Coordinates of C-alpha atoms and ligand atoms in Angstrom, one line a residue:
X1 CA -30.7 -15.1 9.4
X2 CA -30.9 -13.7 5.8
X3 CA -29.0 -10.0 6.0
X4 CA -31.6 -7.1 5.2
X5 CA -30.4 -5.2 1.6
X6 CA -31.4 -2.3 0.5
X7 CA -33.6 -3.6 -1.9
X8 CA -35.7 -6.0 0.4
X9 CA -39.6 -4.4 0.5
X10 CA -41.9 -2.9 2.7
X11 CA -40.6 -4.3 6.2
X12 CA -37.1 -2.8 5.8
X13 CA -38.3 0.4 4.3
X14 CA -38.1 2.8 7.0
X15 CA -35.2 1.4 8.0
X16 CA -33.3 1.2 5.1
X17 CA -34.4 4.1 3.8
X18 CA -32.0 5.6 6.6
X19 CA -29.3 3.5 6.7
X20 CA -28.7 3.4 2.9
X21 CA -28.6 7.5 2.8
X22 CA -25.9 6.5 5.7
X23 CA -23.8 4.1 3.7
X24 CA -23.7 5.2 0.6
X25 CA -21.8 8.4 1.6
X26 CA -19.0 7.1 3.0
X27 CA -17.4 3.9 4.5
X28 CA -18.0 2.2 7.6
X29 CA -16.0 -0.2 10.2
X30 CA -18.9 -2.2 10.4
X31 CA -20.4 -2.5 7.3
X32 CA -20.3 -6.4 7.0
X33 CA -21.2 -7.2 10.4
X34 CA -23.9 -8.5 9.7
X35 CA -24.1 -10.1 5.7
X36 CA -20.5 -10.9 6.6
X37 CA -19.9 -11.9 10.2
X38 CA -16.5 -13.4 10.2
X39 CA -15.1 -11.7 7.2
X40 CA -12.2 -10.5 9.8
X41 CA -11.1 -13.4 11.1
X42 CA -11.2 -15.1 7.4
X43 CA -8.9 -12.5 6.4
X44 CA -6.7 -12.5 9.1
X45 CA -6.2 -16.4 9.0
X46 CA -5.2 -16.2 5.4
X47 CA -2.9 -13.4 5.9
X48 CA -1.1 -15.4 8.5
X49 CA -1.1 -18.1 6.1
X50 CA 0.4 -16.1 3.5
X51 CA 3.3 -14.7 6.1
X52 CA 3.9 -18.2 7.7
X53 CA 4.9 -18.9 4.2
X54 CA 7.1 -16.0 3.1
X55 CA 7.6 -13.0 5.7
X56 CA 7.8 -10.7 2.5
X57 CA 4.2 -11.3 1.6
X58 CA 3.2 -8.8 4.6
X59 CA 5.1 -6.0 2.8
X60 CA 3.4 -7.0 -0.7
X61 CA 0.4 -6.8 -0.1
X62 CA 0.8 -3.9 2.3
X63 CA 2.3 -2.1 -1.1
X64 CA -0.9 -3.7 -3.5
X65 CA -3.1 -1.9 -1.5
X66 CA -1.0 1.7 -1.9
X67 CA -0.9 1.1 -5.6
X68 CA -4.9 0.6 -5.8
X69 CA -5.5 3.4 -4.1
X70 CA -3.2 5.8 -5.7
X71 CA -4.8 4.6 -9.5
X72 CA -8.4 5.6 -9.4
X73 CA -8.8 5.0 -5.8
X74 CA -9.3 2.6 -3.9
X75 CA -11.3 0.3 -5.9
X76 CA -9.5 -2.9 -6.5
X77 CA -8.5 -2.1 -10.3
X78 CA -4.7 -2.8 -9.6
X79 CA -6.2 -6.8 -9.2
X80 CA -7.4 -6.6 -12.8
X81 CA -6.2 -8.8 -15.1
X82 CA -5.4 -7.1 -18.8
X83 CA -3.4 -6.4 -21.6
X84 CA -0.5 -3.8 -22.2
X85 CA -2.2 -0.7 -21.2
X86 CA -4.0 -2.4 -18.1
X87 CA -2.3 -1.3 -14.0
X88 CA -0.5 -4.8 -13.5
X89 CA 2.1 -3.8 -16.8
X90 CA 2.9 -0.3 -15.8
X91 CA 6.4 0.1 -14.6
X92 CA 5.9 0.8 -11.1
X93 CA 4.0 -2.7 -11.2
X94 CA 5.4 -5.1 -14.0
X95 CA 7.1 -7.5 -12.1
X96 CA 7.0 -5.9 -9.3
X97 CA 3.8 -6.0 -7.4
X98 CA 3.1 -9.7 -5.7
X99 CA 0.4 -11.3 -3.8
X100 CA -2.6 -11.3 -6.0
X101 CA -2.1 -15.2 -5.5
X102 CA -2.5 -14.5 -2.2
X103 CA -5.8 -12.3 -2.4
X104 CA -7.3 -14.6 -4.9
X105 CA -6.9 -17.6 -2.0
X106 CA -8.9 -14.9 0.5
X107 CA -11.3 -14.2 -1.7
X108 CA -12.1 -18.0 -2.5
X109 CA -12.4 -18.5 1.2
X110 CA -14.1 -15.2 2.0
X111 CA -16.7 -16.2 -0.8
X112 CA -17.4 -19.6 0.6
X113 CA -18.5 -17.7 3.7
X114 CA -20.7 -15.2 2.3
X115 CA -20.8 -14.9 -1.9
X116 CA -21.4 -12.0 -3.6
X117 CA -20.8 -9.6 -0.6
X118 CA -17.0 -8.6 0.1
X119 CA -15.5 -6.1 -2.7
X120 CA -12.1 -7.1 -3.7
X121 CA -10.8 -3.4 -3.0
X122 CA -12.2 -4.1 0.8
X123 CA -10.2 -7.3 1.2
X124 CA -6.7 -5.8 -0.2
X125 CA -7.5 -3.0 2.6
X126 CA -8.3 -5.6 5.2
X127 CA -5.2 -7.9 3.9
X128 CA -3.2 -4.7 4.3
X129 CA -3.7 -3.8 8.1
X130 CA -3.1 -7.6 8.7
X131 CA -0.2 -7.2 7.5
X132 CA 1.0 -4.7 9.2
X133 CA -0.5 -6.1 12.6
X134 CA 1.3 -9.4 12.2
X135 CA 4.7 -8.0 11.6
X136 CA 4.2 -5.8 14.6
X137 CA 2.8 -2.7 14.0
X138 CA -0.1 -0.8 14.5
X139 CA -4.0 -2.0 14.9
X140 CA -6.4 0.2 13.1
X141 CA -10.3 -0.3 12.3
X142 CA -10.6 -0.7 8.8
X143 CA -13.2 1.3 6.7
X144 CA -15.3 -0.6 4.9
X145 CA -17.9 -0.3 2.1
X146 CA -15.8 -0.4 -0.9
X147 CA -17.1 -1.7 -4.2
X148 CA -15.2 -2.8 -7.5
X149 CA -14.3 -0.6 -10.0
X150 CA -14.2 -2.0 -13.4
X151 CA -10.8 0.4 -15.1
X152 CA -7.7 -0.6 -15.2
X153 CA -5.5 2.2 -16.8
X154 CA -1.9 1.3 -16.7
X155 CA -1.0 4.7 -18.2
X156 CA -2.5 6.9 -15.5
X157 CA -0.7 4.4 -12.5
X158 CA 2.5 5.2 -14.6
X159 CA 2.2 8.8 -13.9
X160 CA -0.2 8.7 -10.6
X161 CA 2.6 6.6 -8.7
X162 CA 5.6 8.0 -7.1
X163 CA 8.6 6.5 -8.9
X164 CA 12.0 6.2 -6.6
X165 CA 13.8 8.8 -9.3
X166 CA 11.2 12.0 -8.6
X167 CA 12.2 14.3 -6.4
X168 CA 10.8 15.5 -3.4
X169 CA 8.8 17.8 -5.1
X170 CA 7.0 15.6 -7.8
X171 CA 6.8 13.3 -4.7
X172 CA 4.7 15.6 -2.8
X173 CA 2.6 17.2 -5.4
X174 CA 1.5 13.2 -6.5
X175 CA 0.3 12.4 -3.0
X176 CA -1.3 16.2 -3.4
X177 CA -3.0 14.4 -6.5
X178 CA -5.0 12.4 -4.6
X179 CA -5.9 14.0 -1.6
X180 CA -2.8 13.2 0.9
X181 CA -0.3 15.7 2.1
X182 CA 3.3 16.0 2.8
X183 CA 2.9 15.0 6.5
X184 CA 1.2 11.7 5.0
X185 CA 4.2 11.2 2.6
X186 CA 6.3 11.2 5.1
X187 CA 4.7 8.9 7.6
X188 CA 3.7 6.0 4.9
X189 CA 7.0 6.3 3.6
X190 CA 7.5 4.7 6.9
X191 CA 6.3 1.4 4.7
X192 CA 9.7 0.9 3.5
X193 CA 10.4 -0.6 7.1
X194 CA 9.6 -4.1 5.7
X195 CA 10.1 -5.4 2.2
X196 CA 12.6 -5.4 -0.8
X197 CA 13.3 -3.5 -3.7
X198 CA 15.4 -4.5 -6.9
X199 CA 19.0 -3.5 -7.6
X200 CA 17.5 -1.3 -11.0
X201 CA 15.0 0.8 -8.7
X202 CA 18.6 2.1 -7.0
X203 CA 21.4 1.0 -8.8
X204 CA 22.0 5.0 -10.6
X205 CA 22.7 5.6 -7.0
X206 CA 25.9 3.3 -7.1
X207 CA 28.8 3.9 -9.5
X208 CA 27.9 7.7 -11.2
X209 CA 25.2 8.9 -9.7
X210 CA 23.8 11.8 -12.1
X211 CA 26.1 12.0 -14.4
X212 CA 28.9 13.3 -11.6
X213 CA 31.4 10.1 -12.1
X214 CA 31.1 8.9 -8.2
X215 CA 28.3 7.1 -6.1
X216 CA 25.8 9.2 -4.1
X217 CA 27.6 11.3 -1.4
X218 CA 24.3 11.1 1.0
X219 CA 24.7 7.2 0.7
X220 CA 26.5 5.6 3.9
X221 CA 29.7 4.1 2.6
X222 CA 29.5 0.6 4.0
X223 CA 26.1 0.6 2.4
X224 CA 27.4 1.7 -1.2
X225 CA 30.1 -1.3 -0.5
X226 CA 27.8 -3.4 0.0
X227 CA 25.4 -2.7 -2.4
X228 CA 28.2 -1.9 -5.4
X229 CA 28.6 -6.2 -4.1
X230 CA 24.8 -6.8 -4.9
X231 CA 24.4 -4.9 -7.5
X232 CA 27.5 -4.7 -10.2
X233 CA 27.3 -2.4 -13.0
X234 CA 25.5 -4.8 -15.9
X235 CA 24.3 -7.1 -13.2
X236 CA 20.8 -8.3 -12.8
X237 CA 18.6 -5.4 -12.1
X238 CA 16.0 -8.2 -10.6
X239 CA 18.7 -9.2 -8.0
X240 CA 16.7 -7.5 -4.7
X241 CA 18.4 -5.7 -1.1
X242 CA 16.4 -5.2 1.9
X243 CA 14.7 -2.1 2.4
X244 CA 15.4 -2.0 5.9
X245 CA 19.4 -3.1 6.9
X246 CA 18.0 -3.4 10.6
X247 CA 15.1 -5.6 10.4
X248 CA 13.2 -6.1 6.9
X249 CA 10.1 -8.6 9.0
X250 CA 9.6 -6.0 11.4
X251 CA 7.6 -3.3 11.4
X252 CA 9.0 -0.2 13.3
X253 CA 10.6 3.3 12.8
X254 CA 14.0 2.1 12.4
X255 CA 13.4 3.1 8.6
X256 CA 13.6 6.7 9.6
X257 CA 16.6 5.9 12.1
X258 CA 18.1 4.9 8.4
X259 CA 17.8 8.2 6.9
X260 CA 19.6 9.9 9.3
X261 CA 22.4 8.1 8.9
X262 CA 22.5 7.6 5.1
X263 CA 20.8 4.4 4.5
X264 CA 18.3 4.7 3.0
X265 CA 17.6 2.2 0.3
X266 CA 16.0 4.0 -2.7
X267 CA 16.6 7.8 -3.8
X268 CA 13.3 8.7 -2.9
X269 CA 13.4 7.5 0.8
X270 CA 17.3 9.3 1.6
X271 CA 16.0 12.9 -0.4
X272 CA 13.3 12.9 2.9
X273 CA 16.1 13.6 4.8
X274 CA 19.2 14.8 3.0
X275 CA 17.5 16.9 0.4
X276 CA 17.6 20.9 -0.1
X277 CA 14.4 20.7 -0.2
X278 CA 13.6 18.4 2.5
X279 CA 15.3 20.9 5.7
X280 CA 12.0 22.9 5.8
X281 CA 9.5 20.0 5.1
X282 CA 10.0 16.5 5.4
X283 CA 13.5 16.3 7.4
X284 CA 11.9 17.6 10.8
X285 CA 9.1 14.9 10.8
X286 CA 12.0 11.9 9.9
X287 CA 13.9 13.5 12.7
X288 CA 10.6 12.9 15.4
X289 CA 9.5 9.5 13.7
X290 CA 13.1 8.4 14.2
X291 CA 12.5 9.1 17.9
X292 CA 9.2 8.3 18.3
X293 CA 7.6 5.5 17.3
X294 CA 4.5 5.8 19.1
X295 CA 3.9 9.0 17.1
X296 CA 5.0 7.1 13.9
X297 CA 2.6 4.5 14.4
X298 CA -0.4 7.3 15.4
X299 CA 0.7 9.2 12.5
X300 CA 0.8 6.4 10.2
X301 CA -2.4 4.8 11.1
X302 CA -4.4 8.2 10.5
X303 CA -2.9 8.3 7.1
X304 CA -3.2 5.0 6.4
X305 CA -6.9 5.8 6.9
X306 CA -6.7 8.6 5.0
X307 CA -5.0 6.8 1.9
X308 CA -7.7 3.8 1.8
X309 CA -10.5 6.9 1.7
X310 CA -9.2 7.6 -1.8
X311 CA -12.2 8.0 -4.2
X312 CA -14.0 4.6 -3.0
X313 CA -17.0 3.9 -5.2
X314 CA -19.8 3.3 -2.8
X315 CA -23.5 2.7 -2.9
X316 CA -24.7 1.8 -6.3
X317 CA -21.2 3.0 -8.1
X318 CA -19.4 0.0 -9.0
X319 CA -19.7 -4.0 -8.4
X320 CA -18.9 -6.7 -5.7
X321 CA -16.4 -8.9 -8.2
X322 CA -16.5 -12.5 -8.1
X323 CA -13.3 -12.7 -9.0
X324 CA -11.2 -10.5 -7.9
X325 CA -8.4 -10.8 -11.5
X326 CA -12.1 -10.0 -13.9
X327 CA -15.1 -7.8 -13.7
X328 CA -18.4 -9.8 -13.7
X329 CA -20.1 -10.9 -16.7
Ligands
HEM1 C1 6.9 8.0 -1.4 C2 6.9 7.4 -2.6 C3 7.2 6.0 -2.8 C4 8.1 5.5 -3.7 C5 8.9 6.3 -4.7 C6 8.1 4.1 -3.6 C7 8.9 3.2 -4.4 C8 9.1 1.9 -4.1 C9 9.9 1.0 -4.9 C10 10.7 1.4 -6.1 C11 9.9 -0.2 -4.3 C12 10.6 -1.5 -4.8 C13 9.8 -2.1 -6.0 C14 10.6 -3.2 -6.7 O1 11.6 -3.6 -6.3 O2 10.1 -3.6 -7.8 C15 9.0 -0.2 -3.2 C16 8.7 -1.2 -2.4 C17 7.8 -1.1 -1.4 N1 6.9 -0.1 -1.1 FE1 7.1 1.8 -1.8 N2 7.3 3.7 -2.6 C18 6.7 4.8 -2.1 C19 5.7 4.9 -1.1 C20 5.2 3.7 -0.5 C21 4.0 3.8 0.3 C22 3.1 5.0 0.5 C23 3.8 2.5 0.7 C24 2.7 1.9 1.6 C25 1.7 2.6 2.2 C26 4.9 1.7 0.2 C27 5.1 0.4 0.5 C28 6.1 -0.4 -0.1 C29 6.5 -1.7 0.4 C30 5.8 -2.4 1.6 C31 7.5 -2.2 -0.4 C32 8.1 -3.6 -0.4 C33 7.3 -4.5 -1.2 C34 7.8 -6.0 -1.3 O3 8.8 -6.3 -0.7 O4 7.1 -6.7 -2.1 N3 5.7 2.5 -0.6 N4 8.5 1.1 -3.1
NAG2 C1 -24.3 -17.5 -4.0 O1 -24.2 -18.9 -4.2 C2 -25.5 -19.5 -4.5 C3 -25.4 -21.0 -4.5 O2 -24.1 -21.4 -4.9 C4 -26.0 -18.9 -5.8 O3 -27.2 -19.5 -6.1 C5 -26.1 -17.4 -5.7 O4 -26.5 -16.9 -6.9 C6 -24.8 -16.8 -5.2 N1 -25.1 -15.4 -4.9 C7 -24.3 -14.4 -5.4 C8 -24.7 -13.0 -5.1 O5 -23.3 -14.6 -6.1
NAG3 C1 -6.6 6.8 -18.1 O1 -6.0 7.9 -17.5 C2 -5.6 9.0 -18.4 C3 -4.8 9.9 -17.6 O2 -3.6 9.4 -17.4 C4 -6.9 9.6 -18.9 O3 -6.6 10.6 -19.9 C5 -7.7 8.5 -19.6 O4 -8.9 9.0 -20.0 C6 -7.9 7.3 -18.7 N1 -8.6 6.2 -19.4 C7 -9.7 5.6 -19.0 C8 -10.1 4.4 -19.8 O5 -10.3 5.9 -18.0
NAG4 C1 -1.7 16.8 6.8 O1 -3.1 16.5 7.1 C2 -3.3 16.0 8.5 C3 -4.7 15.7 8.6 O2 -5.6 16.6 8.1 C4 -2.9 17.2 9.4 O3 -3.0 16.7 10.7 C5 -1.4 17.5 9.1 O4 -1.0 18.6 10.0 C6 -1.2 17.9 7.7 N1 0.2 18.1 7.4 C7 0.6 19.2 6.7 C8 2.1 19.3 6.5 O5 -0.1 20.1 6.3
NAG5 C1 29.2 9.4 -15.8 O1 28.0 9.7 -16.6 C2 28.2 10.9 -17.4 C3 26.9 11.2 -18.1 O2 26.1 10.1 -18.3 C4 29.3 10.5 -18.4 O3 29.5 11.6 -19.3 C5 30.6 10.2 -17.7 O4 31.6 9.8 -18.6 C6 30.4 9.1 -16.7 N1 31.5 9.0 -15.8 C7 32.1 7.8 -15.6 C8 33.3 7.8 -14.6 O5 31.7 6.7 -16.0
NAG6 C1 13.5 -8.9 -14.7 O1 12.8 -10.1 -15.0 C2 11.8 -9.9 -15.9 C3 11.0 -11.2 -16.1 O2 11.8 -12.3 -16.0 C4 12.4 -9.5 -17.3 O3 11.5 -9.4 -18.3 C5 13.1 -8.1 -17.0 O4 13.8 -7.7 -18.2 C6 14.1 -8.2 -15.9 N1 14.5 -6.8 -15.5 C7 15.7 -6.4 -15.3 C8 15.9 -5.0 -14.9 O5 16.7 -7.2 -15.5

């Protein structure tokens, strides 16, 4: 059965007449069902793929689909290949993001299923919540109804995109940028239970940390041995730690049990706890997520939500990309 589009003729009028007043506004968890039937399971299989492979991939492309969203909203532009000034050379991204390998082998399969129908921004939010699912977090119903943007502007992702040397403060006001709050800062944060980071993203944190001559004092000292190890002082900043010390594949709250005891990995994750700044505002929600997980997961998957409503272009704004690296021709 052919699926009825909004620009099929008199039988469909009335009825899409309705329903594309419905969609257009806002996304949907069931806006494929039927022009896309097994677009789930498609995605799921290839995510499982990709993690049967490499563990890590779950935290990449978890992280692919935060760095679309913050850069024009969720619209797939991070995908996009370019030049200098295009998302993928930014800092926060130049070699640094991975899995677009990964999302170009769902798309193929997704388009041999159904061509033409499945925005790329949709699949890296999909690919996301698999993600998370696999490596044993929470399940959420994805929003759907996403289409393709068609800019790539690496100079607003350098300053849209938190960097691990802001503090608290620029943190907050960046997720404030785009729509998300300090609560939601806090609780996708939580991210950094999976996945690596490299030595130069935290190594100022090691040997003279701001200029004082000594190592961070809110960094745990078997931690800073370690690290000082994995990272030398003219060593190679690509060299990568674990972002969790607990239990990098798993996704769970123990990145929040960290903080509390000074290990967190990157400057930005330990000032959510051991910051001025943070007593009043974010160190009270660590100090519950490290507690509760089941309010961490709730809490994550609303904001989770929350982050992939950024700015999606919908009804006739934007394209469904054949490929998900080039706009179409
Ligand atoms: C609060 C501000 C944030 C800062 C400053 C930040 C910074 C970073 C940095 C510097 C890395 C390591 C990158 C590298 O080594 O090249 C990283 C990794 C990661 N981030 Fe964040 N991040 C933030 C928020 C988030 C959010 C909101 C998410 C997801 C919703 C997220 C998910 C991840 C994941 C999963 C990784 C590991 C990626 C991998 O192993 O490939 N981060 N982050
Ligand atoms: C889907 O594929 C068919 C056959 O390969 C092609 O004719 C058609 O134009 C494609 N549709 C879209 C929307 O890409
Ligand atoms: C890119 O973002 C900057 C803000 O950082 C804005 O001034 C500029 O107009 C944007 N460029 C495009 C092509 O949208
Ligand atoms: C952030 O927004 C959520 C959803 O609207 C709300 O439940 C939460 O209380 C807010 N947090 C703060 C600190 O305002
Ligand atoms: C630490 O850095 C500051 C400023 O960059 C510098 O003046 C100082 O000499 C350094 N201290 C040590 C012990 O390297
Ligand atoms: C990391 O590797 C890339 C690519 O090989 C290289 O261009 C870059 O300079 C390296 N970065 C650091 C901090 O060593």
């Amino acid at each position: 059965m052919k699926k009825p589009s909004c620009s099929n003729g008199y039988f469909w009028l009335i009825n899409m007449f309705m329903l594309c007043f419905a969609v257009k506004s806002q996304l949907t968890t069931d806006f494929y069902e039927s022009s896309c039937p097994n677009l789930l399971k498609i995605v799921r299989k290839e995510v499982r793929n990709a993690l049967m492979n490499e563990m890590r991939m779950g935290a990449s492309l978890l992280r692919l689909h935060f760095h679309d969203c913050f850069v024009n909203g969720c619209d797939g532009s991070v995908l996009l290949d370019g030049g200098a000034d295009s998302e993928k050379f930014a800092l926060p991204n130049v070699n640094s993001l991975r899995g677009f390998d990964v999302i170009d082998t769902i798309k193929t399969s997704v388009e041999n299923a159904c061509n033409g129908t499945v925005s790329c921004a949709d699949i890296l939010a999909i690919a996301a919540r698999d993600s998370v699912v696999l490596i044993g977090g929470p399940f959420w119903r994805v929003l759907l109804g996403r289409r393709d943007g068609s800019i790539s502007n690496g100079s607003l992702a350098n300053s849209a995109l938190p960097s691990p040397f802001d503090s608290l403060d620029v943190i907050v006001s960046k997720f404030n940028d785009v729509g998300l709050n300090l609560s939601d800062a806090v609780s996708l944060s939580g991210s950094h239970t999976i996945g690596r980071a490299r030595c130069a993203l935290f190594s100022n944190r090691l040997f003279n940390f701001s200029g004082t001559g000594a190592p961070d004092s809110t960094l745990d000292t078997d931690m800073l041995s370690d690290l000082q190890k994995l990272c030398p002082q003219n060593g190679d900043g690509n060299t990568t730690s674990v972002l969790d010390r607990n239990s990098q594949d798993l996704f769970d709250n123990h990145y929040f049990q960290n903080l509390l005891v000074g290990k967190g990995l990157l400057s930005s994750d330990q000032i959510l706890f051991s910051s001025d700044e943070a007593n009043s505002t974010t160190k009270p929600l660590v100090q519950i997520y490290s507690k509760n997980t089941t309010l961490f997961f709730q809490d994550f998957v609303n904001s989770m939500i929350r982050m992939g409503n950024i700015n999606p272009k919908t009804g006739s704004n934007g394209e469904i990309r054949k490929n998900c690296r080039v706009t179409n021709p």
